[in-house]
Amino acid sequence: MGNILRCFKGEEDHDHYPYYRPTSGQPGSCDQPAAAPPPTHQQVPSRHGVAALALDLLNFESTSMVPEGLSQNVTSSRKAQVKWYRNILEAYKNTRPPPKTPAEAAQLVATALSRIQRADLEGVLAFYNLPIPPDPAASASSYHFPSSLPEGIQFVLKTLPVSNRCIGDGDGFTAYVDTTDPRESATVPLEVHELVIARTQARSDRDYQTADALLSTIGEAGYKIITISGEEILARKYRIRMRGIDAPELNMPYGKESQNALVKLIGGRSVTIYVYGQDQFGRYVGDIYCDNVFVQEQMLKYGHAHHFKTYDKRPEFAKWEGEARAANRGLWALQNPEKPWDWRREQRNGRQDAVL
């Protein structure tokens, strides 16, 4: 790890780690340490500041073991903790010069662990008696409604990768947003936090039946625990309705093809959603972008959906639909394709007739 143990400044470091004392007598000297062996985790009398973090990172690099006692400060599993220290170690190696003050070390840890739960981040910092940076959620209100957003947009969602199974048809899907996102972190109910902690404890106790029941309750509250790269993330569920288009229902001609087209555009990818509001079914209605591609434009241009003129008068939507229709693309290759809104009305009327 090179110079990870060099250049620790400050009186507290030398008091707690006497084996790494300056030999020149100059405060803050970076001379070679005394010949005595470095302290082990058991020899370190207390965990303070930059030096304790550096020693634990040095130990982790050689053993892949996180320090004993950390689990008393955090709720996530030991597997998740290993992932954290891997991230911190990588950040430490890439930082030049290495952090010398508690504030610098705290900022490095906070940046490396930006995606974990706030309570766990604070637990890691408290473990080393490092200062806790301000919670970004404190400025979340300015994040909700930045002045640069176009008129009518209420807020912006940046989702985790969208599962293919969550794409219901050609104009709607379910997405999940990481709750460490500034907009989300301040709105997670206390009850959900408590459920997550209880589930972690149940899994630690190997009480998997209770853990599964708690996971189900978390889902009923509108949240889900998603594993990404071996790390568990608490995410909030959003049901999305794409603004301005109406795709064939799955039971209609071209319904499955329309769904597959949307899967190809966003399946397995993160999307950005500009939310304008909610519909009568509680879905969030918005414009969808994936890899800087406007998804509704692609669905219309290639004939995978209709322009929903009743709710959206944008002229470019009519233009894109017209191009696909003229070229007989997608559903326009069918003879007199039925409009989804007409089909749904007929289905409702049919059910009413059956009841009568």
mmCIF file of C-alpha atoms in Angstrom:
data_model
loop_
_atom_site.group_PDB
_atom_site.id
_atom_site.type_symbol
_atom_site.label_atom_id
_atom_site.label_comp_id
_atom_site.label_asym_id
_atom_site.label_seq_id
_atom_site.Cartn_x
_atom_site.Cartn_y
_atom_site.Cartn_z
ATOM 1 C CA MET A 1 0.000 0.000 0.000
ATOM 2 C CA GLY A 2 3.055 2.198 -0.246
ATOM 3 C CA ASN A 3 3.060 5.246 1.980
ATOM 4 C CA ILE A 4 -0.318 4.693 3.625
ATOM 5 C CA LEU A 5 1.224 4.965 7.113
ATOM 6 C CA ARG A 6 3.411 7.969 6.399
ATOM 7 C CA CYS A 7 2.891 11.644 7.118
ATOM 8 C CA PHE A 8 0.329 11.379 9.933
ATOM 9 C CA LYS A 9 0.276 14.769 11.610
ATOM 10 C CA GLY A 10 -1.169 15.874 14.876
ATOM 11 C CA GLU A 11 -0.532 15.158 18.548
ATOM 12 C CA GLU A 12 -3.319 12.593 18.920
ATOM 13 C CA ASP A 13 -1.698 10.271 16.379
ATOM 14 C CA HIS A 14 1.620 10.124 18.230
ATOM 15 C CA ASP A 15 -0.046 9.696 21.614
ATOM 16 C CA HIS A 16 -2.076 6.693 20.482
ATOM 17 C CA TYR A 17 0.526 5.090 18.195
ATOM 18 C CA PRO A 18 3.910 5.359 19.973
ATOM 19 C CA TYR A 19 5.590 2.931 17.560
ATOM 20 C CA TYR A 20 5.182 5.533 14.799
ATOM 21 C CA ARG A 21 6.842 8.505 16.457
ATOM 22 C CA PRO A 22 9.145 11.074 14.816
ATOM 23 C CA THR A 23 12.812 10.222 15.335
ATOM 24 C CA SER A 24 14.155 13.641 14.380
ATOM 25 C CA GLY A 25 12.373 15.390 17.213
ATOM 26 C CA GLN A 26 10.580 17.727 14.806
ATOM 27 C CA PRO A 27 6.787 17.996 15.115
ATOM 28 C CA GLY A 28 5.077 16.352 12.192
ATOM 29 C CA SER A 29 8.275 14.727 10.931
ATOM 30 C CA CYS A 30 7.955 11.913 8.378
ATOM 31 C CA ASP A 31 11.155 10.113 9.331
ATOM 32 C CA GLN A 32 11.416 6.319 9.561
ATOM 33 C CA PRO A 33 9.567 4.729 12.501
ATOM 34 C CA ALA A 34 11.299 3.187 15.484
ATOM 35 C CA ALA A 35 12.413 -0.400 15.184
ATOM 36 C CA ALA A 36 9.634 -1.739 17.389
ATOM 37 C CA PRO A 37 6.969 -3.703 15.516
ATOM 38 C CA PRO A 38 3.773 -1.879 14.482
ATOM 39 C CA PRO A 39 0.756 -2.304 16.743
ATOM 40 C CA THR A 40 -1.862 -4.914 15.938
ATOM 41 C CA HIS A 41 -5.577 -4.189 16.246
ATOM 42 C CA GLN A 42 -5.473 -5.596 19.778
ATOM 43 C CA GLN A 43 -2.540 -3.343 20.732
ATOM 44 C CA VAL A 44 -4.200 -0.100 19.622
ATOM 45 C CA PRO A 45 -5.619 1.331 22.850
ATOM 46 C CA SER A 46 -8.348 3.367 21.129
ATOM 47 C CA ARG A 47 -9.469 4.217 17.605
ATOM 48 C CA HIS A 48 -8.793 7.854 16.861
ATOM 49 C CA GLY A 49 -8.345 9.696 13.629
ATOM 50 C CA VAL A 50 -6.389 9.144 10.474
ATOM 51 C CA ALA A 51 -3.798 6.702 11.811
ATOM 52 C CA ALA A 52 -6.364 4.171 13.048
ATOM 53 C CA LEU A 53 -8.098 4.228 9.665
ATOM 54 C CA ALA A 54 -4.786 3.797 7.837
ATOM 55 C CA LEU A 55 -3.787 0.829 10.000
ATOM 56 C CA ASP A 56 -7.141 -0.859 9.384
ATOM 57 C CA LEU A 57 -6.817 -0.294 5.642
ATOM 58 C CA LEU A 58 -3.310 -1.749 5.705
ATOM 59 C CA ASN A 59 -4.618 -4.797 7.550
ATOM 60 C CA PHE A 60 -7.598 -5.095 5.188
ATOM 61 C CA GLU A 61 -5.343 -5.038 2.125
ATOM 62 C CA SER A 62 -3.424 -8.049 3.388
ATOM 63 C CA THR A 63 -6.211 -10.016 5.090
ATOM 64 C CA SER A 64 -9.529 -8.771 3.556
ATOM 65 C CA MET A 65 -10.813 -8.543 7.132
ATOM 66 C CA VAL A 66 -12.687 -5.551 8.516
ATOM 67 C CA PRO A 67 -11.840 -4.393 12.046
ATOM 68 C CA GLU A 68 -13.418 -6.115 15.032
ATOM 69 C CA GLY A 69 -16.030 -4.026 16.750
ATOM 70 C CA LEU A 70 -17.249 -2.212 13.655
ATOM 71 C CA SER A 71 -20.487 -4.230 13.688
ATOM 72 C CA GLN A 72 -21.388 -2.551 16.968
ATOM 73 C CA ASN A 73 -21.592 0.781 15.116
ATOM 74 C CA VAL A 74 -23.405 -0.278 11.934
ATOM 75 C CA THR A 75 -26.370 -2.433 10.952
ATOM 76 C CA SER A 76 -25.272 -3.830 7.584
ATOM 77 C CA SER A 77 -23.781 -7.301 7.163
ATOM 78 C CA ARG A 78 -20.102 -8.188 7.342
ATOM 79 C CA LYS A 79 -20.201 -8.851 3.582
ATOM 80 C CA ALA A 80 -21.362 -5.265 3.019
ATOM 81 C CA GLN A 81 -18.632 -3.974 5.342
ATOM 82 C CA VAL A 82 -15.989 -5.750 3.242
ATOM 83 C CA LYS A 83 -17.358 -3.937 0.205
ATOM 84 C CA TRP A 84 -17.128 -0.619 2.068
ATOM 85 C CA TYR A 85 -13.487 -1.123 3.024
ATOM 86 C CA ARG A 86 -12.630 -2.134 -0.504
ATOM 87 C CA ASN A 87 -14.082 1.195 -1.684
ATOM 88 C CA ILE A 88 -12.297 3.174 1.043
ATOM 89 C CA LEU A 89 -9.009 1.444 0.262
ATOM 90 C CA GLU A 90 -9.302 2.272 -3.434
ATOM 91 C CA ALA A 91 -10.130 5.906 -2.641
ATOM 92 C CA TYR A 92 -7.198 6.111 -0.214
ATOM 93 C CA LYS A 93 -4.766 4.797 -2.796
ATOM 94 C CA ASN A 94 -6.022 7.298 -5.382
ATOM 95 C CA THR A 95 -5.752 10.301 -3.062
ATOM 96 C CA ARG A 96 -2.567 12.356 -3.369
ATOM 97 C CA PRO A 97 -1.430 13.486 -0.915
ATOM 98 C CA PRO A 98 -3.133 11.101 1.501
ATOM 99 C CA PRO A 99 -5.446 12.613 4.118
ATOM 100 C CA LYS A 100 -3.604 14.031 7.128
ATOM 101 C CA THR A 101 -6.401 15.601 9.159
ATOM 102 C CA PRO A 102 -9.561 14.037 10.587
ATOM 103 C CA ALA A 103 -11.668 16.284 8.358
ATOM 104 C CA GLU A 104 -9.838 15.115 5.232
ATOM 105 C CA ALA A 105 -10.181 11.467 6.245
ATOM 106 C CA ALA A 106 -13.878 11.923 7.012
ATOM 107 C CA GLN A 107 -14.460 13.461 3.593
ATOM 108 C CA LEU A 108 -12.619 10.599 1.890
ATOM 109 C CA VAL A 109 -14.735 8.000 3.732
ATOM 110 C CA ALA A 110 -17.963 9.885 3.046
ATOM 111 C CA THR A 111 -17.168 10.085 -0.672
ATOM 112 C CA ALA A 112 -16.143 6.426 -0.916
ATOM 113 C CA LEU A 113 -19.313 5.332 0.908
ATOM 114 C CA SER A 114 -21.709 7.799 -0.687
ATOM 115 C CA ARG A 115 -24.197 5.057 -1.622
ATOM 116 C CA ILE A 116 -24.645 3.424 1.782
ATOM 117 C CA GLN A 117 -27.274 4.295 4.376
ATOM 118 C CA ARG A 118 -26.575 7.512 6.244
ATOM 119 C CA ALA A 119 -26.754 5.754 9.630
ATOM 120 C CA ASP A 120 -24.066 3.267 8.555
ATOM 121 C CA LEU A 121 -21.818 6.056 7.250
ATOM 122 C CA GLU A 122 -22.107 7.899 10.545
ATOM 123 C CA GLY A 123 -21.364 4.633 12.357
ATOM 124 C CA VAL A 124 -18.129 4.128 10.411
ATOM 125 C CA LEU A 125 -17.011 7.698 11.083
ATOM 126 C CA ALA A 126 -17.904 7.438 14.769
ATOM 127 C CA PHE A 127 -15.876 4.198 14.963
ATOM 128 C CA TYR A 128 -12.781 6.271 14.157
ATOM 129 C CA ASN A 129 -13.906 9.380 16.032
ATOM 130 C CA LEU A 130 -13.897 11.280 12.751
ATOM 131 C CA PRO A 131 -16.111 14.329 12.215
ATOM 132 C CA ILE A 132 -19.438 13.681 10.494
ATOM 133 C CA PRO A 133 -19.982 15.846 7.375
ATOM 134 C CA PRO A 134 -23.330 17.642 6.954
ATOM 135 C CA ASP A 135 -26.153 15.486 5.658
ATOM 136 C CA PRO A 136 -26.803 16.354 1.974
ATOM 137 C CA ALA A 137 -30.494 15.813 2.696
ATOM 138 C CA ALA A 138 -30.416 19.117 4.572
ATOM 139 C CA SER A 139 -30.268 20.870 1.208
ATOM 140 C CA ALA A 140 -32.736 18.523 -0.445
ATOM 141 C CA SER A 141 -35.355 21.230 -0.886
ATOM 142 C CA SER A 142 -33.194 23.037 -3.425
ATOM 143 C CA TYR A 143 -32.636 19.716 -5.165
ATOM 144 C CA HIS A 144 -36.364 19.089 -5.538
ATOM 145 C CA PHE A 145 -37.107 22.111 -7.650
ATOM 146 C CA PRO A 146 -33.982 23.462 -9.342
ATOM 147 C CA SER A 147 -34.694 26.647 -11.249
ATOM 148 C CA SER A 148 -33.342 25.195 -14.510
ATOM 149 C CA LEU A 149 -36.161 22.651 -14.849
ATOM 150 C CA PRO A 150 -38.669 23.310 -17.645
ATOM 151 C CA GLU A 151 -42.099 24.578 -16.662
ATOM 152 C CA GLY A 152 -44.428 21.896 -15.327
ATOM 153 C CA ILE A 153 -41.774 19.473 -14.091
ATOM 154 C CA GLN A 154 -42.199 18.758 -10.387
ATOM 155 C CA PHE A 155 -39.002 16.802 -9.768
ATOM 156 C CA VAL A 156 -36.463 14.490 -11.396
ATOM 157 C CA LEU A 157 -35.861 10.810 -10.618
ATOM 158 C CA LYS A 158 -32.631 8.981 -11.414
ATOM 159 C CA THR A 159 -33.373 5.288 -11.125
ATOM 160 C CA LEU A 160 -31.434 2.151 -10.459
ATOM 161 C CA PRO A 161 -31.229 -0.214 -13.482
ATOM 162 C CA VAL A 162 -34.758 -1.133 -14.609
ATOM 163 C CA SER A 163 -35.456 -4.871 -14.517
ATOM 164 C CA ASN A 164 -36.995 -6.385 -17.650
ATOM 165 C CA ARG A 165 -39.612 -7.999 -15.415
ATOM 166 C CA CYS A 166 -40.709 -4.547 -14.249
ATOM 167 C CA ILE A 167 -41.653 -3.368 -17.759
ATOM 168 C CA GLY A 168 -45.372 -4.098 -17.934
ATOM 169 C CA ASP A 169 -46.111 -2.911 -21.469
ATOM 170 C CA GLY A 170 -44.979 -0.328 -23.997
ATOM 171 C CA ASP A 171 -45.781 2.781 -21.949
ATOM 172 C CA GLY A 172 -45.374 1.838 -18.298
ATOM 173 C CA PHE A 173 -42.891 0.267 -15.919
ATOM 174 C CA THR A 174 -41.849 0.088 -12.287
ATOM 175 C CA ALA A 175 -38.591 1.751 -11.265
ATOM 176 C CA TYR A 176 -36.607 1.924 -8.046
ATOM 177 C CA VAL A 177 -34.633 4.891 -6.727
ATOM 178 C CA ASP A 178 -31.733 4.610 -4.264
ATOM 179 C CA THR A 179 -32.778 6.127 -0.925
ATOM 180 C CA THR A 180 -29.317 7.667 -0.484
ATOM 181 C CA ASP A 181 -30.360 10.068 -3.244
ATOM 182 C CA PRO A 182 -30.727 13.514 -1.614
ATOM 183 C CA ARG A 183 -34.386 13.783 -2.571
ATOM 184 C CA GLU A 184 -35.205 10.398 -1.044
ATOM 185 C CA SER A 185 -33.033 10.224 2.066
ATOM 186 C CA ALA A 186 -35.066 12.734 4.058
ATOM 187 C CA THR A 187 -38.407 11.089 3.252
ATOM 188 C CA VAL A 188 -37.833 7.443 4.219
ATOM 189 C CA PRO A 189 -40.263 6.732 7.085
ATOM 190 C CA LEU A 190 -38.745 5.865 10.447
ATOM 191 C CA GLU A 191 -40.766 2.642 10.433
ATOM 192 C CA VAL A 192 -38.981 1.514 7.246
ATOM 193 C CA HIS A 193 -35.568 2.198 8.799
ATOM 194 C CA GLU A 194 -36.594 0.118 11.811
ATOM 195 C CA LEU A 195 -37.764 -2.729 9.572
ATOM 196 C CA VAL A 196 -34.421 -2.744 7.730
ATOM 197 C CA ILE A 197 -32.491 -2.870 11.010
ATOM 198 C CA ALA A 198 -34.729 -5.682 12.325
ATOM 199 C CA ARG A 199 -34.237 -7.678 9.111
ATOM 200 C CA THR A 200 -30.459 -7.272 9.325
ATOM 201 C CA GLN A 201 -30.534 -8.565 12.882
ATOM 202 C CA ALA A 202 -32.783 -11.490 11.923
ATOM 203 C CA ARG A 203 -30.401 -12.496 9.146
ATOM 204 C CA SER A 204 -27.472 -12.208 11.556
ATOM 205 C CA ASP A 205 -29.351 -14.572 13.898
ATOM 206 C CA ARG A 206 -30.067 -16.916 10.937
ATOM 207 C CA ASP A 207 -33.781 -16.404 11.497
ATOM 208 C CA TYR A 208 -34.527 -16.342 7.792
ATOM 209 C CA GLN A 209 -38.272 -16.836 8.196
ATOM 210 C CA THR A 210 -38.528 -13.613 10.196
ATOM 211 C CA ALA A 211 -36.149 -11.868 7.794
ATOM 212 C CA ASP A 212 -38.326 -12.829 4.824
ATOM 213 C CA ALA A 213 -41.471 -11.627 6.614
ATOM 214 C CA LEU A 214 -39.807 -8.281 7.352
ATOM 215 C CA LEU A 215 -38.702 -8.015 3.726
ATOM 216 C CA SER A 216 -42.320 -8.506 2.654
ATOM 217 C CA THR A 217 -43.441 -5.750 5.042
ATOM 218 C CA ILE A 218 -40.789 -3.429 3.626
ATOM 219 C CA GLY A 219 -42.220 -4.129 0.167
ATOM 220 C CA GLU A 220 -45.745 -3.344 1.330
ATOM 221 C CA ALA A 221 -44.453 0.036 2.499
ATOM 222 C CA GLY A 222 -43.275 0.815 -1.039
ATOM 223 C CA TYR A 223 -39.604 -0.025 -0.612
ATOM 224 C CA LYS A 224 -37.318 -2.849 -1.679
ATOM 225 C CA ILE A 225 -33.867 -4.087 -0.753
ATOM 226 C CA ILE A 226 -31.877 -4.545 -3.959
ATOM 227 C CA THR A 227 -28.434 -6.137 -4.203
ATOM 228 C CA ILE A 228 -26.032 -4.435 -6.612
ATOM 229 C CA SER A 229 -22.409 -5.574 -6.886
ATOM 230 C CA GLY A 230 -22.772 -7.491 -3.627
ATOM 231 C CA GLU A 231 -24.086 -4.479 -1.695
ATOM 232 C CA GLU A 232 -27.634 -4.205 -0.395
ATOM 233 C CA ILE A 233 -29.415 -0.938 -1.239
ATOM 234 C CA LEU A 234 -32.720 0.263 0.173
ATOM 235 C CA ALA A 235 -34.716 1.627 -2.769
ATOM 236 C CA ARG A 236 -38.093 3.305 -3.135
ATOM 237 C CA LYS A 237 -40.613 1.966 -5.626
ATOM 238 C CA TYR A 238 -42.148 4.208 -8.322
ATOM 239 C CA ARG A 239 -44.777 3.152 -10.853
ATOM 240 C CA ILE A 240 -44.160 5.126 -14.040
ATOM 241 C CA ARG A 241 -46.508 6.109 -16.886
ATOM 242 C CA MET A 242 -44.772 7.550 -19.939
ATOM 243 C CA ARG A 243 -46.154 10.957 -20.805
ATOM 244 C CA GLY A 244 -47.780 11.601 -24.173
ATOM 245 C CA ILE A 245 -47.903 8.095 -25.628
ATOM 246 C CA ASP A 246 -50.293 5.145 -25.396
ATOM 247 C CA ALA A 247 -49.036 1.691 -26.333
ATOM 248 C CA PRO A 248 -51.165 -1.338 -27.222
ATOM 249 C CA GLU A 249 -52.203 -3.391 -24.198
ATOM 250 C CA LEU A 250 -50.561 -6.805 -23.920
ATOM 251 C CA ASN A 251 -53.751 -8.569 -25.023
ATOM 252 C CA MET A 252 -54.034 -6.396 -28.127
ATOM 253 C CA PRO A 253 -52.366 -7.000 -31.507
ATOM 254 C CA TYR A 254 -48.772 -5.693 -31.310
ATOM 255 C CA GLY A 255 -48.986 -5.435 -27.505
ATOM 256 C CA LYS A 256 -46.139 -7.842 -26.859
ATOM 257 C CA GLU A 257 -43.998 -6.283 -29.602
ATOM 258 C CA SER A 258 -44.469 -2.859 -28.044
ATOM 259 C CA GLN A 259 -43.415 -4.172 -24.637
ATOM 260 C CA ASN A 260 -40.320 -5.799 -26.150
ATOM 261 C CA ALA A 261 -39.372 -2.536 -27.833
ATOM 262 C CA LEU A 262 -39.395 -0.741 -24.477
ATOM 263 C CA VAL A 263 -37.379 -3.564 -22.904
ATOM 264 C CA LYS A 264 -34.707 -3.074 -25.575
ATOM 265 C CA LEU A 265 -34.598 0.665 -24.875
ATOM 266 C CA ILE A 266 -34.430 0.695 -21.061
ATOM 267 C CA GLY A 267 -34.127 -2.898 -19.784
ATOM 268 C CA GLY A 268 -31.149 -3.272 -17.451
ATOM 269 C CA ARG A 269 -30.338 0.454 -17.661
ATOM 270 C CA SER A 270 -30.798 3.426 -15.373
ATOM 271 C CA VAL A 271 -33.185 6.092 -16.611
ATOM 272 C CA THR A 272 -33.868 9.735 -15.814
ATOM 273 C CA ILE A 273 -37.526 10.651 -15.342
ATOM 274 C CA TYR A 274 -38.840 14.213 -15.484
ATOM 275 C CA VAL A 275 -42.011 13.918 -13.443
ATOM 276 C CA TYR A 276 -45.007 16.155 -14.220
ATOM 277 C CA GLY A 277 -47.456 14.645 -11.746
ATOM 278 C CA GLN A 278 -49.523 11.564 -10.964
ATOM 279 C CA ASP A 279 -52.473 10.035 -12.793
ATOM 280 C CA GLN A 280 -55.699 8.671 -11.325
ATOM 281 C CA PHE A 281 -54.003 5.321 -10.695
ATOM 282 C CA GLY A 282 -51.177 6.799 -8.631
ATOM 283 C CA ARG A 283 -48.561 6.383 -11.346
ATOM 284 C CA TYR A 284 -45.932 9.079 -11.848
ATOM 285 C CA VAL A 285 -46.291 10.590 -15.321
ATOM 286 C CA GLY A 286 -43.130 11.825 -16.959
ATOM 287 C CA ASP A 287 -40.683 12.071 -19.830
ATOM 288 C CA ILE A 288 -38.093 9.291 -19.892
ATOM 289 C CA TYR A 289 -34.451 9.559 -20.948
ATOM 290 C CA CYS A 290 -32.003 6.658 -21.161
ATOM 291 C CA ASP A 291 -28.373 7.233 -22.157
ATOM 292 C CA ASN A 292 -29.429 10.708 -23.394
ATOM 293 C CA VAL A 293 -32.088 9.163 -25.664
ATOM 294 C CA PHE A 294 -35.675 10.455 -25.398
ATOM 295 C CA VAL A 295 -37.568 7.189 -25.041
ATOM 296 C CA GLN A 296 -41.013 8.441 -26.135
ATOM 297 C CA GLU A 297 -39.492 9.733 -29.360
ATOM 298 C CA GLN A 298 -38.099 6.294 -30.180
ATOM 299 C CA MET A 299 -41.386 4.556 -29.367
ATOM 300 C CA LEU A 300 -43.310 6.890 -31.669
ATOM 301 C CA LYS A 301 -40.795 7.062 -34.518
ATOM 302 C CA TYR A 302 -40.642 3.289 -34.863
ATOM 303 C CA GLY A 303 -44.368 2.721 -34.537
ATOM 304 C CA HIS A 304 -44.372 1.084 -31.115
ATOM 305 C CA ALA A 305 -46.975 3.412 -29.594
ATOM 306 C CA HIS A 306 -49.693 5.959 -30.407
ATOM 307 C CA HIS A 307 -49.528 9.666 -29.712
ATOM 308 C CA PHE A 308 -51.932 10.192 -26.785
ATOM 309 C CA LYS A 309 -53.380 13.434 -28.134
ATOM 310 C CA THR A 310 -56.051 13.755 -25.467
ATOM 311 C CA TYR A 311 -53.421 14.397 -22.785
ATOM 312 C CA ASP A 312 -50.456 15.719 -24.727
ATOM 313 C CA LYS A 313 -50.517 18.261 -27.560
ATOM 314 C CA ARG A 314 -46.799 18.440 -28.337
ATOM 315 C CA PRO A 315 -46.465 18.876 -32.111
ATOM 316 C CA GLU A 316 -43.258 16.857 -32.312
ATOM 317 C CA PHE A 317 -45.152 13.820 -30.998
ATOM 318 C CA ALA A 318 -47.693 14.127 -33.811
ATOM 319 C CA LYS A 319 -44.818 14.511 -36.280
ATOM 320 C CA TRP A 320 -43.000 11.382 -35.058
ATOM 321 C CA GLU A 321 -46.184 9.330 -35.165
ATOM 322 C CA GLY A 322 -46.887 10.594 -38.681
ATOM 323 C CA GLU A 323 -43.435 9.507 -39.857
ATOM 324 C CA ALA A 324 -43.947 5.969 -38.547
ATOM 325 C CA ARG A 325 -47.443 5.779 -40.000
ATOM 326 C CA ALA A 326 -46.273 6.914 -43.436
ATOM 327 C CA ALA A 327 -43.501 4.310 -43.424
ATOM 328 C CA ASN A 328 -45.759 1.494 -42.120
ATOM 329 C CA ARG A 329 -43.439 0.917 -39.175
ATOM 330 C CA GLY A 330 -44.357 -1.182 -36.184
ATOM 331 C CA LEU A 331 -48.060 -1.286 -35.384
ATOM 332 C CA TRP A 332 -48.788 0.812 -38.466
ATOM 333 C CA ALA A 333 -47.996 -2.228 -40.588
ATOM 334 C CA LEU A 334 -51.261 -3.695 -39.268
ATOM 335 C CA GLN A 335 -54.477 -3.023 -41.111
ATOM 336 C CA ASN A 336 -56.496 -0.447 -39.175
ATOM 337 C CA PRO A 337 -54.731 -0.880 -35.822
ATOM 338 C CA GLU A 338 -57.135 -0.331 -32.957
ATOM 339 C CA LYS A 339 -56.384 2.551 -30.610
ATOM 340 C CA PRO A 340 -55.630 1.440 -27.035
ATOM 341 C CA TRP A 341 -58.075 3.898 -25.476
ATOM 342 C CA ASP A 342 -60.892 2.566 -27.686
ATOM 343 C CA TRP A 343 -59.967 -1.015 -26.792
ATOM 344 C CA ARG A 344 -60.003 -0.241 -23.060
ATOM 345 C CA ARG A 345 -63.393 1.449 -23.345
ATOM 346 C CA GLU A 346 -64.814 -1.599 -25.124
ATOM 347 C CA GLN A 347 -63.382 -3.851 -22.421
ATOM 348 C CA ARG A 348 -65.010 -1.760 -19.698
ATOM 349 C CA ASN A 349 -68.349 -1.717 -21.510
ATOM 350 C CA GLY A 350 -68.137 -5.463 -22.056
ATOM 351 C CA ARG A 351 -67.598 -6.080 -18.357
ATOM 352 C CA GLN A 352 -70.539 -3.834 -17.468
ATOM 353 C CA ASP A 353 -72.792 -5.683 -19.924
ATOM 354 C CA ALA A 354 -71.737 -8.998 -18.399
ATOM 355 C CA VAL A 355 -72.678 -7.735 -14.923
ATOM 356 C CA LEU A 356 -76.108 -6.563 -16.153
#
